[in-house]
Amino acid sequence: MYDLVVRNGRMVTPEGLSYCDLAVDEGVIVAVGSKLKGRKELNADGLLVLPGVVDAHVHMALPVRGDRSSDDFLSGSMAAAAGGVTSMVDFTVGSPRTDLVQDIDARLETAEPSVIDYGFHCEMVGWTSGRENEIPSAVEKGVTSFKFFTAYGDSGRRSDSGALYRCFSKIAETGAVAVVHAEDDDLIRSLTAELSDDEKSSMTALSRTRPDICEGAAIDQVAFYGEVTGASVHVVHVSSALGASRIEAARMRGLDITAETCPQYLYLTDQVYRREDGHLYSASPALRGEDDGEYLWGCLGYGALDFVATDHCPFTSEQKAWKGSFSDLPYGLPGVETSLPLIYSGGVATGRIPLETLPVIMSQAPAERYGLKSKGRLAPGYDGDLVLFDPEARWTARAEDLHMKVDFSPYEGMEIQGRVITTVARGEIIYSEGRHLCEPGRGKYLFRNTRD
Ligand SMILES: [Zn+2]
């Protein structure tokens, strides 16, 4: 008799679909087979059983210019649970005045209320020479990925070539991963300087000052530093066909470089910036053209992009109120709760992505890239993190029905096929049919290491 058995479901793994039961004991998957018996049983008749989603790019309670992204770790993790997400990787809040270990300790405190498991990437900002030597001590604290910005020089977050080279060298030594927001700052600055006052007060200037060339140029740069230092590189939120093609080019050279894209770059285009509420879609990278989205879907389908993450960084419409210039807006969109249904609906249901690829791009690949060794697969020995998903259910996205603390949805009114019914995390039913069944603080810190 097992603690929990999921019966009669169609289990989706990279090997394909199988009709079987799945048993969890003490939070860990212990058996996959038939006629398993549990003290508690979930009937998954008619449903898909997927591994819990690993969202490796979220920003809960992110401080931005005296404000914070609108989800904290409690509301954001509850929204995540409702979206089938059972693990997330957030970021420390770096500064020139604190070291990486202090940043990790502070973030551990902020993250405590989370209802799902969480890890961190160390944000590398405020570069001073010698900071690369803090990297091994962060690894000792269970953080094995380090986030760099090639853009945002104005706010002091940019890593210049010297910082990239030194830190990548240290990252290669420790076996960690360099995580990069890749946009060429010089190019952005030059294009911004050319804007007339009229253009500055238009939302469409956001995408014109951060075109795909910025992304492509910065990817080439960080790929090169990865190549010469031997560091593993992961590029976050690839938004354009040009960017994705530079990832492919680097891979053709045999580099250890991976990349993610996000639902907003698959679904939304820069046409939204022409709308009256276009300012609500402020994000960086900016949204692109329709062809870019189609190209990125293709990349996910055949493995040229490794996984989906959301870059969940919600701000309310009040926080995003238009003040006359695109550069006065906080950048970021909500997404942690809608990611799995959107990828199923636009990817699997349309035939762009094979069903057996879904657990790879949503769970397994991010878990493997970031060393979340107990996560991402439906197999004995892995954590009992899973989602019961109704592939036939149709629903309409409405901000008011979602749990994220945002009063608008970028997908408002969109018809979506596929819905999360139940979310199980380490064997515990944390969400089912609209209700949360978990206590704040049940999520655990995912301590990672770079060994084996
Ligand atoms: Zn981000």
Coordinates of C-alpha atoms and ligand atoms in Angstrom, one line a residue:
M1 CA 0.0 0.0 0.0
Y2 CA 1.5 3.3 -1.1
D3 CA 0.9 6.8 0.2
L4 CA -0.6 8.0 -3.0
V5 CA -1.5 6.3 -6.3
V6 CA -2.6 8.0 -9.5
R7 CA -4.8 5.6 -11.4
N8 CA -6.1 5.3 -15.0
G9 CA -4.1 8.2 -16.4
R10 CA -2.2 8.5 -19.6
M11 CA 1.4 9.1 -18.5
V12 CA 3.4 11.4 -20.8
T13 CA 7.1 10.8 -20.9
P14 CA 9.8 11.5 -23.6
E15 CA 9.4 7.9 -24.6
G16 CA 5.7 8.4 -25.4
L17 CA 2.3 7.8 -23.8
S18 CA 1.6 4.9 -21.5
Y19 CA -1.6 3.8 -19.7
C20 CA -0.4 3.1 -16.2
D21 CA -0.7 3.9 -12.5
L22 CA 2.0 5.8 -10.6
A23 CA 2.7 5.4 -6.9
V24 CA 4.4 7.9 -4.5
D25 CA 5.7 7.1 -1.1
E26 CA 7.2 9.6 1.3
G27 CA 7.2 12.2 -1.5
V28 CA 9.1 10.2 -4.0
I29 CA 7.9 8.2 -7.0
V30 CA 8.4 4.6 -6.2
A31 CA 6.5 2.6 -8.8
V32 CA 5.0 2.9 -12.2
G33 CA 2.8 -0.1 -13.2
S34 CA -0.7 -1.5 -13.1
K35 CA -3.2 -2.2 -10.3
L36 CA -1.2 -0.2 -7.7
K37 CA -3.0 0.4 -4.4
G38 CA -2.7 3.6 -2.4
R39 CA -4.0 4.9 0.9
K40 CA -5.0 7.9 -1.1
E41 CA -5.9 7.5 -4.8
L42 CA -6.4 10.0 -7.6
N43 CA -8.5 9.0 -10.5
A44 CA -6.9 10.4 -13.7
D45 CA -9.3 8.8 -16.1
G46 CA -9.3 10.9 -19.3
L47 CA -6.4 13.0 -18.1
L48 CA -2.8 13.3 -19.0
V49 CA -0.2 12.8 -16.2
L50 CA 2.7 15.1 -16.7
P51 CA 5.8 15.8 -14.5
G52 CA 5.4 19.0 -12.5
V53 CA 6.5 22.0 -14.5
V54 CA 9.9 23.4 -13.6
D55 CA 9.8 27.1 -14.3
A56 CA 13.4 28.1 -14.2
H57 CA 12.9 31.8 -14.7
V58 CA 10.6 33.8 -12.3
H59 CA 10.9 37.1 -10.4
M60 CA 8.8 37.1 -7.3
A61 CA 8.9 40.3 -5.2
L62 CA 11.5 41.7 -7.5
P63 CA 12.6 45.2 -6.3
V64 CA 12.4 47.7 -9.2
R65 CA 12.9 51.4 -8.6
G66 CA 11.4 51.5 -5.1
D67 CA 8.6 49.2 -6.2
R68 CA 8.2 45.4 -6.3
S69 CA 6.8 42.9 -8.8
S70 CA 3.3 42.3 -7.7
D71 CA 3.6 38.6 -6.7
D72 CA 5.5 37.7 -3.6
F73 CA 6.7 34.2 -3.0
L74 CA 3.3 33.2 -1.5
S75 CA 0.9 34.5 -4.1
G76 CA 3.3 33.7 -6.9
S77 CA 3.9 30.1 -5.8
M78 CA 0.2 29.6 -5.3
A79 CA -0.4 30.8 -8.9
A80 CA 2.4 28.5 -10.0
A81 CA 0.7 25.6 -8.3
A82 CA -2.6 26.4 -10.1
G83 CA -0.6 26.3 -13.3
G84 CA 1.0 22.9 -12.7
V85 CA 4.3 24.3 -11.6
T86 CA 6.0 22.5 -8.8
S87 CA 9.5 24.0 -8.8
M88 CA 10.7 27.4 -9.7
V89 CA 14.1 29.1 -10.0
D90 CA 14.1 32.7 -8.9
F91 CA 17.0 35.2 -8.6
T92 CA 18.9 36.7 -5.8
V93 CA 18.8 40.5 -5.6
G94 CA 22.4 41.5 -6.3
S95 CA 24.0 44.9 -5.4
P96 CA 27.4 46.4 -5.4
R97 CA 27.3 46.6 -1.6
T98 CA 26.6 42.9 -0.7
D99 CA 28.4 39.7 -1.6
L100 CA 26.8 36.7 -3.2
V101 CA 26.4 34.7 0.0
Q102 CA 24.6 37.7 1.7
D103 CA 22.3 37.9 -1.4
I104 CA 21.5 34.2 -1.1
D105 CA 20.7 34.4 2.6
A106 CA 18.5 37.4 2.1
R107 CA 16.6 35.8 -0.7
L108 CA 16.1 32.5 1.4
E109 CA 14.3 34.6 3.9
T110 CA 12.1 36.3 1.3
A111 CA 11.2 33.0 -0.3
E112 CA 10.2 31.2 2.8
P113 CA 6.4 31.4 2.4
S114 CA 6.6 29.6 -1.0
V115 CA 4.2 26.6 -1.4
I116 CA 6.4 25.0 -4.1
D117 CA 10.1 24.1 -4.1
Y118 CA 12.5 26.9 -5.2
G119 CA 16.1 27.5 -6.1
F120 CA 18.0 30.6 -7.1
H121 CA 20.3 32.0 -9.7
C122 CA 22.8 34.4 -8.3
E123 CA 22.3 37.8 -9.9
M124 CA 25.7 39.3 -10.9
V125 CA 25.4 43.0 -10.9
G126 CA 27.5 46.0 -9.7
W127 CA 30.7 44.5 -11.0
T128 CA 34.0 45.2 -9.3
S129 CA 37.2 43.3 -10.1
G130 CA 37.7 40.3 -7.9
R131 CA 34.0 39.5 -7.5
E132 CA 34.5 36.4 -9.5
N133 CA 36.1 34.9 -6.5
E134 CA 32.8 34.9 -4.7
I135 CA 31.4 32.4 -7.1
P136 CA 32.7 29.2 -5.3
S137 CA 31.2 30.3 -2.0
A138 CA 27.8 30.8 -3.7
V139 CA 28.2 27.2 -5.1
E140 CA 28.7 26.0 -1.5
K141 CA 25.4 27.6 -0.7
G142 CA 23.6 25.5 -3.3
V143 CA 23.5 28.1 -6.2
T144 CA 25.1 26.8 -9.3
S145 CA 23.9 29.3 -11.9
F146 CA 24.9 32.9 -12.2
K147 CA 22.9 35.6 -14.1
F148 CA 24.5 38.2 -16.2
F149 CA 23.0 41.2 -18.1
T150 CA 24.8 42.4 -21.2
A151 CA 22.2 45.3 -21.2
Y152 CA 21.0 47.8 -18.6
G153 CA 24.3 49.7 -18.3
D154 CA 22.2 52.7 -17.2
S155 CA 21.1 51.0 -14.0
G156 CA 24.4 49.4 -13.3
R157 CA 23.3 45.9 -14.0
R158 CA 25.4 45.3 -17.1
S159 CA 28.5 43.0 -17.1
D160 CA 31.1 44.3 -19.5
S161 CA 33.5 42.1 -21.4
G162 CA 36.0 42.0 -18.6
A163 CA 33.4 40.9 -16.1
L164 CA 32.0 38.3 -18.5
Y165 CA 35.5 36.9 -19.2
R166 CA 36.6 36.6 -15.6
C167 CA 33.4 35.3 -14.3
F168 CA 32.9 32.8 -17.1
S169 CA 36.4 31.5 -16.4
K170 CA 35.5 30.9 -12.7
I171 CA 32.2 29.4 -13.7
A172 CA 34.0 26.9 -16.0
E173 CA 36.3 26.0 -13.1
T174 CA 33.4 25.3 -10.7
G175 CA 31.2 23.5 -13.2
A176 CA 28.4 26.0 -12.8
V177 CA 26.2 27.7 -15.5
A178 CA 26.4 31.2 -16.8
V179 CA 22.9 32.5 -17.4
V180 CA 22.6 35.5 -19.7
H181 CA 20.2 38.2 -20.6
A182 CA 21.6 38.8 -24.0
E183 CA 21.0 42.2 -25.6
D184 CA 23.7 44.5 -26.9
D185 CA 23.7 47.6 -24.8
D186 CA 25.7 49.9 -27.1
L187 CA 23.4 49.2 -29.9
I188 CA 20.3 49.9 -27.7
R189 CA 21.9 53.2 -26.5
S190 CA 22.7 54.3 -30.1
L191 CA 19.2 53.6 -31.3
T192 CA 17.6 55.3 -28.3
A193 CA 19.8 58.4 -28.9
E194 CA 18.4 58.8 -32.4
L195 CA 14.7 59.0 -31.2
S196 CA 12.9 62.3 -31.6
D197 CA 10.9 63.5 -28.6
D198 CA 7.8 62.4 -30.4
E199 CA 9.1 58.9 -30.8
K200 CA 10.2 58.8 -27.2
S201 CA 6.7 59.3 -26.1
S202 CA 5.4 56.3 -28.2
M203 CA 5.3 52.7 -27.0
T204 CA 6.4 51.4 -30.4
A205 CA 9.8 52.8 -29.7
L206 CA 10.5 50.1 -27.2
S207 CA 10.7 47.4 -29.9
R208 CA 12.5 49.8 -32.3
T209 CA 15.3 50.6 -29.8
R210 CA 15.8 46.9 -28.9
P211 CA 15.5 45.1 -32.2
D212 CA 16.5 41.5 -32.8
I213 CA 20.0 42.5 -33.9
C214 CA 20.7 43.5 -30.3
E215 CA 19.8 39.9 -29.2
G216 CA 21.8 38.3 -32.0
A217 CA 25.0 40.4 -31.3
A218 CA 25.0 39.7 -27.6
I219 CA 24.4 36.0 -28.0
D220 CA 27.4 35.8 -30.3
Q221 CA 29.5 37.7 -27.7
V222 CA 28.6 35.4 -24.8
A223 CA 28.8 32.3 -26.9
F224 CA 32.4 33.4 -27.7
Y225 CA 33.3 33.9 -24.0
G226 CA 31.7 30.5 -23.3
E227 CA 33.9 29.0 -26.0
V228 CA 37.2 30.5 -24.9
T229 CA 36.6 29.9 -21.2
G230 CA 34.8 26.5 -21.4
A231 CA 31.9 27.8 -19.4
S232 CA 28.4 26.4 -19.9
V233 CA 26.1 29.1 -21.1
H234 CA 22.3 29.4 -20.9
V235 CA 20.6 32.3 -22.7
V236 CA 17.3 33.4 -21.2
H237 CA 14.1 34.5 -22.9
V238 CA 15.2 34.2 -26.6
S239 CA 12.7 36.4 -28.4
S240 CA 13.6 36.4 -32.0
A241 CA 14.3 34.2 -35.0
L242 CA 17.7 35.9 -35.4
G243 CA 18.5 35.2 -31.7
A244 CA 17.5 31.6 -32.0
S245 CA 19.5 31.1 -35.2
R246 CA 22.6 32.5 -33.4
I247 CA 22.1 29.8 -30.6
E248 CA 21.9 27.2 -33.4
A249 CA 25.1 28.5 -35.0
A250 CA 26.9 28.4 -31.6
R251 CA 25.7 24.8 -31.1
M252 CA 27.0 23.8 -34.6
R253 CA 30.4 24.9 -33.3
G254 CA 30.0 22.3 -30.6
L255 CA 29.5 24.8 -27.7
D256 CA 27.7 23.9 -24.5
I257 CA 25.0 26.6 -24.9
T258 CA 21.3 26.2 -24.2
A259 CA 18.4 28.6 -24.4
E260 CA 14.8 29.1 -23.4
T261 CA 12.0 31.1 -24.8
C262 CA 8.8 32.3 -23.1
P263 CA 5.1 32.1 -23.9
Q264 CA 4.9 35.8 -24.6
Y265 CA 7.4 35.6 -27.4
L266 CA 5.4 32.7 -28.9
Y267 CA 2.0 34.3 -28.6
L268 CA 2.3 38.0 -28.7
T269 CA 3.7 40.4 -31.2
D270 CA 4.9 44.0 -31.3
Q271 CA 1.5 45.0 -32.8
V272 CA 0.3 45.3 -29.2
Y273 CA 2.4 48.4 -28.7
R274 CA 0.1 50.2 -31.1
R275 CA -2.8 49.6 -28.8
E276 CA -4.1 52.1 -26.3
D277 CA -3.1 49.6 -23.5
G278 CA 0.2 48.8 -25.2
H279 CA 2.2 50.1 -22.2
L280 CA 1.0 47.1 -20.2
Y281 CA 3.1 44.9 -22.5
S282 CA 6.4 46.6 -21.6
A283 CA 9.0 43.8 -21.5
S284 CA 12.6 43.3 -22.4
P285 CA 13.4 41.8 -24.8
A286 CA 10.6 43.6 -26.5
L287 CA 7.9 41.6 -28.3
R288 CA 8.7 40.8 -32.0
G289 CA 6.9 40.1 -35.3
E290 CA 4.7 37.2 -36.1
D291 CA 7.4 35.3 -38.1
D292 CA 9.6 35.3 -35.0
G293 CA 6.9 33.6 -32.9
E294 CA 6.4 30.9 -35.6
Y295 CA 10.1 30.3 -35.8
L296 CA 10.4 30.0 -32.0
W297 CA 7.6 27.4 -31.9
G298 CA 9.5 25.5 -34.6
C299 CA 12.7 25.6 -32.5
L300 CA 10.9 24.2 -29.5
G301 CA 9.4 21.4 -31.6
Y302 CA 12.7 20.2 -33.0
G303 CA 14.9 20.9 -30.0
A304 CA 16.8 24.0 -31.3
L305 CA 15.6 25.7 -28.1
D306 CA 15.8 23.7 -25.0
F307 CA 12.9 24.7 -22.8
V308 CA 10.2 27.1 -21.8
A309 CA 10.4 29.4 -18.9
T310 CA 8.1 32.4 -18.2
D311 CA 10.3 35.3 -16.9
H312 CA 7.2 35.8 -14.7
C313 CA 7.6 39.4 -13.6
P314 CA 4.1 40.8 -12.9
F315 CA 3.2 44.4 -12.4
T316 CA -0.4 45.7 -12.0
S317 CA -1.9 48.2 -14.5
E318 CA -1.4 50.8 -11.8
Q319 CA 2.3 50.0 -11.5
K320 CA 2.5 50.2 -15.3
A321 CA 0.5 53.4 -15.6
W322 CA 1.7 55.4 -18.7
K323 CA 3.9 58.3 -17.7
G324 CA 4.7 59.6 -21.1
S325 CA 7.7 57.4 -22.1
F326 CA 8.3 53.7 -22.6
S327 CA 11.5 54.0 -20.6
D328 CA 9.6 55.0 -17.4
L329 CA 7.8 51.6 -17.3
P330 CA 8.7 48.6 -15.2
Y331 CA 9.4 45.8 -17.7
G332 CA 7.9 42.3 -17.3
L333 CA 4.8 40.2 -17.8
P334 CA 2.9 37.7 -15.7
G335 CA 3.0 34.1 -16.9
V336 CA 3.8 31.4 -14.3
E337 CA 0.2 30.2 -14.1
T338 CA -0.6 30.1 -17.8
S339 CA 2.5 28.6 -19.2
L340 CA 1.6 24.9 -19.4
P341 CA -1.9 25.4 -20.8
L342 CA -0.5 27.9 -23.4
I343 CA 2.2 25.7 -24.6
Y344 CA -0.2 22.7 -24.8
S345 CA -2.8 24.8 -26.6
G346 CA -0.6 26.6 -29.1
G347 CA 2.1 23.9 -29.3
V348 CA 0.7 20.4 -28.8
A349 CA -2.9 20.8 -29.8
T350 CA -1.9 22.6 -33.1
G351 CA 0.7 19.9 -33.9
R352 CA 3.7 22.2 -33.7
I353 CA 5.1 20.2 -30.8
P354 CA 4.9 16.4 -30.3
L355 CA 3.1 15.5 -27.1
E356 CA 6.1 13.5 -25.8
T357 CA 8.3 16.7 -26.2
L358 CA 6.0 18.5 -23.7
P359 CA 7.5 17.0 -20.5
V360 CA 11.0 17.7 -21.9
I361 CA 10.6 21.4 -22.6
M362 CA 8.4 22.1 -19.5
S363 CA 10.2 20.0 -16.9
Q364 CA 13.1 17.7 -17.7
A365 CA 15.3 20.0 -19.7
P366 CA 15.3 22.9 -17.2
A367 CA 15.8 20.4 -14.3
E368 CA 18.8 18.9 -16.1
R369 CA 20.4 22.1 -17.1
Y370 CA 20.3 23.5 -13.6
G371 CA 21.1 20.4 -11.6
L372 CA 17.7 19.9 -10.0
K373 CA 18.4 16.2 -9.8
S374 CA 15.2 15.0 -8.1
K375 CA 13.0 17.0 -10.5
G376 CA 11.6 16.9 -14.0
R377 CA 10.7 13.2 -14.7
L378 CA 8.0 10.7 -14.0
A379 CA 10.2 7.8 -12.9
P380 CA 11.0 5.9 -9.7
G381 CA 13.5 7.9 -7.6
Y382 CA 12.3 11.3 -8.7
D383 CA 10.2 13.6 -6.5
G384 CA 6.4 12.9 -6.6
D385 CA 5.8 16.2 -8.6
L386 CA 3.1 15.8 -11.2
V387 CA 0.2 17.4 -12.9
L388 CA -3.2 15.9 -13.9
F389 CA -4.0 17.8 -17.1
D390 CA -7.3 17.7 -19.1
P391 CA -6.2 18.0 -22.8
E392 CA -9.8 18.5 -24.0
A393 CA -10.9 21.2 -21.6
R394 CA -11.5 24.6 -23.2
W395 CA -11.4 27.8 -21.3
T396 CA -11.1 31.5 -21.8
A397 CA -8.2 33.4 -20.2
R398 CA -9.4 36.1 -17.8
A399 CA -7.3 37.9 -15.3
E400 CA -10.0 37.8 -12.7
D401 CA -10.1 33.9 -12.8
L402 CA -6.3 33.6 -12.4
H403 CA -4.4 33.6 -9.1
M404 CA -1.5 35.9 -10.1
K405 CA -1.7 39.3 -8.5
V406 CA -2.2 41.2 -11.7
D407 CA -5.4 42.9 -12.8
F408 CA -4.8 42.2 -16.5
S409 CA -3.8 39.2 -18.5
P410 CA -1.7 39.5 -21.7
Y411 CA -3.9 36.7 -23.0
E412 CA -7.3 38.2 -21.9
G413 CA -10.1 36.6 -23.9
M414 CA -8.0 34.0 -25.6
E415 CA -9.5 30.6 -26.0
I416 CA -7.1 28.0 -24.5
Q417 CA -7.3 24.2 -24.9
G418 CA -6.0 22.2 -22.0
R419 CA -6.3 22.8 -18.3
V420 CA -4.6 21.9 -15.1
I421 CA -6.9 19.9 -12.9
T422 CA -4.7 18.7 -10.0
T423 CA -1.1 19.5 -9.0
V424 CA 0.8 17.1 -6.7
A425 CA 4.1 18.2 -5.2
R426 CA 6.3 15.6 -3.4
G427 CA 3.3 13.4 -3.0
E428 CA 1.0 16.2 -1.6
I429 CA -2.0 17.4 -3.5
I430 CA -1.4 21.1 -3.4
Y431 CA -4.0 22.3 -5.9
S432 CA -7.1 20.7 -7.2
E433 CA -10.0 22.0 -9.3
G434 CA -9.7 25.6 -8.4
R435 CA -8.7 25.1 -4.7
H436 CA -5.4 25.3 -3.0
L437 CA -4.8 22.6 -0.4
C438 CA -1.4 23.6 1.0
E439 CA 0.1 25.6 3.8
P440 CA 2.4 28.6 3.2
G441 CA 6.0 27.6 3.6
R442 CA 5.7 24.0 2.5
G443 CA 8.1 24.6 -0.4
K444 CA 11.7 23.6 0.2
Y445 CA 14.9 25.3 -0.9
L446 CA 16.5 23.3 -3.8
F447 CA 20.1 23.1 -2.8
R448 CA 22.1 22.2 -5.9
N449 CA 25.7 21.1 -6.5
T450 CA 27.9 20.8 -9.4
R451 CA 29.2 17.3 -8.7
D452 CA 28.2 14.1 -10.6
Ligands
ZN1 ZN 14.0 37.7 -16.1

